[in-house]
Amino acid sequence: MTEGIRVGTKGRSWHDGRVIDRDPQTMPQSQAKNLSLIAAIDLGSNSFHMVVAKAQNGEIRILERLGEKVQLAAGIDDERKLNEESMQRGLDCLKRFAQLINGMPLGAVRIVGTNALREARNRGEFIRRAEEILGHPVEVISGREEARLIYLGVSHTLADTPGKRLVADIGGGSTEFIIGQRFEPLLRESLQMGCVSFTQRYFKDGKITPARYAQAYTAARLEIMSIEHALHRLTWDEAIGSSGTIRAIGLALKAGGHGTGEVNAEGLAWLKRKLFKLGDAEKIDFDGIKPDRRAIFPAGLAILEAIFDALELQRMDHCDGALREGVLYDLLGRHHHEDVRERTLSSLMERYHVDLEQAARVERKALHAFDQVAEDWDLDDGVWRELLGWAAKVHEVGLDIAHYHYHKHGAYLIEHSDLAGFSREDQQMLALLVRGHRRNIPKDKFAEFGDEGIKLIRLCVLLRFAILFHHIRGTQEMPQVKLHADGDSLEVMFPKGWLDENQLTQADFALEAEWLTRVGFTLNVR
């Protein structure tokens, strides 16, 4: 039986210096416009989930749901590295998932990693192996981006009511909080507490004692303290829980005669007493609680009780929509030109008082230059053009901090801000282009992206060209120029005699040629 749900917004990924295009341009044009089968995979700290859906007439209909307990977070050691056993559990799960997405085009599948992969220092190895199995890119998203996508999934699954709602999602390694209204999140937060990580810390041997439970509860309360005031200030009309943990607790309360599946404060107190009497996670036998959830159940309960107390909740209802559904809606929205990343960059430009006219001039020139050399420089994938356009828009954000080294200030802001719609790798690539748009190009930083670093340097050269071309900021009518690229060289051809009559521009490009020689690049201007 299929489920009908409304549509939302997102999709594309960078990883460890390798970019894999997930833009509609990677598919035949007719297929991008009439995207039918789409899929989302959520590589969570506790479970891996996949949904496959059919998109039709502004709706998505879920065709398949798969989920497996992998407990990736349990395999993170003291050096914050995933052990081989946990990685193999995850990869075995993905081999089963891969059968359902085999043959789906790039851009139709989006795979996101959450807290365990954010934390793991050797995540690159796991992601490389996962991509070989799945044939699609894997991206690691920030906690606040995860929160945004969770809210997207919830808001498109519930009724479209006018009031504000609080959404909480207790994952394996982190817990996300969102307050939103209708389809817009107003506040997004992610805290470092989850049912797997807390189980490892407080209930590793499965024993449940009042003292251990109190430790877990107190740790959760301390985490929540940092966001309590902000949450209370916004207020909300209803509280929604979107994770398997909250669903399991609701089912346990229902089995005990404390509600019809919702979580309530009275029921939490009863359930805690019940756990203390059992004394061991293996003895948990509530109706609806699967055996593989027993071990993490006490930690999940402690976190949820802390949430109820800190936020003074009396009731929380469960919603089936979560991260994976949000990823689906976001992916579909990108193909329908509702890209949240454009809104994010517009907001960033407004916040840091970017000269919008200059940014637009530079963007137009950079993209025009790109179109002339893309084939020669092997930049045909649509994602490169998109990245160059973004960099042109925001290259001057650092000027609002200080003129001195403003390219470095801008790069820092872009890399370390919470930019909705962007993965961590997105931001690192974008920040690097902004860092290299003037003066010295940090060749070693580009080299960290492996073979793709060469393409990034070429994008950087095009961005620098566009900025120099409009150095005088629109006060002078500029000529049409032709560009020709060949390997590590770029030739720029101005109309005959124009440079002799415009010696400031001539001097600018002569100095630029010197800067580029430092990274083994040749610029010929005539």
mmCIF file of C-alpha atoms in Angstrom, residues 15 23 26 72 76 84 108 130 167 173 178 180 223 231 253 371 385 400 433 440-441 455 478 523:
data_model
loop_
_atom_site.group_PDB
_atom_site.id
_atom_site.type_symbol
_atom_site.label_atom_id
_atom_site.label_comp_id
_atom_site.label_asym_id
_atom_site.label_seq_id
_atom_site.Cartn_x
_atom_site.Cartn_y
_atom_site.Cartn_z
ATOM 1 C CA HIS A 15 33.086 14.148 -0.596
ATOM 2 C CA ASP A 23 22.366 18.025 -10.666
ATOM 3 C CA THR A 26 23.357 14.616 -15.280
ATOM 4 C CA LEU A 72 27.341 2.660 13.675
ATOM 5 C CA ILE A 76 33.419 4.592 17.425
ATOM 6 C CA GLU A 84 35.967 -2.528 11.076
ATOM 7 C CA ALA A 108 17.540 10.622 -8.291
ATOM 8 C CA ALA A 130 29.718 2.789 0.611
ATOM 9 C CA VAL A 167 9.783 18.739 16.896
ATOM 10 C CA GLY A 173 24.308 9.962 18.400
ATOM 11 C CA ILE A 178 13.185 22.370 15.775
ATOM 12 C CA GLY A 180 8.641 25.721 13.071
ATOM 13 C CA GLU A 223 23.004 19.360 27.213
ATOM 14 C CA LEU A 231 13.082 27.211 22.832
ATOM 15 C CA LEU A 253 3.113 3.287 27.349
ATOM 16 C CA ASP A 371 30.689 28.464 -20.789
ATOM 17 C CA ARG A 385 29.023 25.859 -12.976
ATOM 18 C CA ASP A 400 31.804 43.460 6.249
ATOM 19 C CA LEU A 433 37.120 29.483 -3.839
ATOM 20 C CA ASN A 440 47.903 34.221 -3.315
ATOM 21 C CA ILE A 441 46.095 30.978 -4.215
ATOM 22 C CA LYS A 455 39.247 21.631 -11.441
ATOM 23 C CA MET A 478 33.451 46.808 -20.686
ATOM 24 C CA LEU A 523 47.688 33.626 -18.131
#
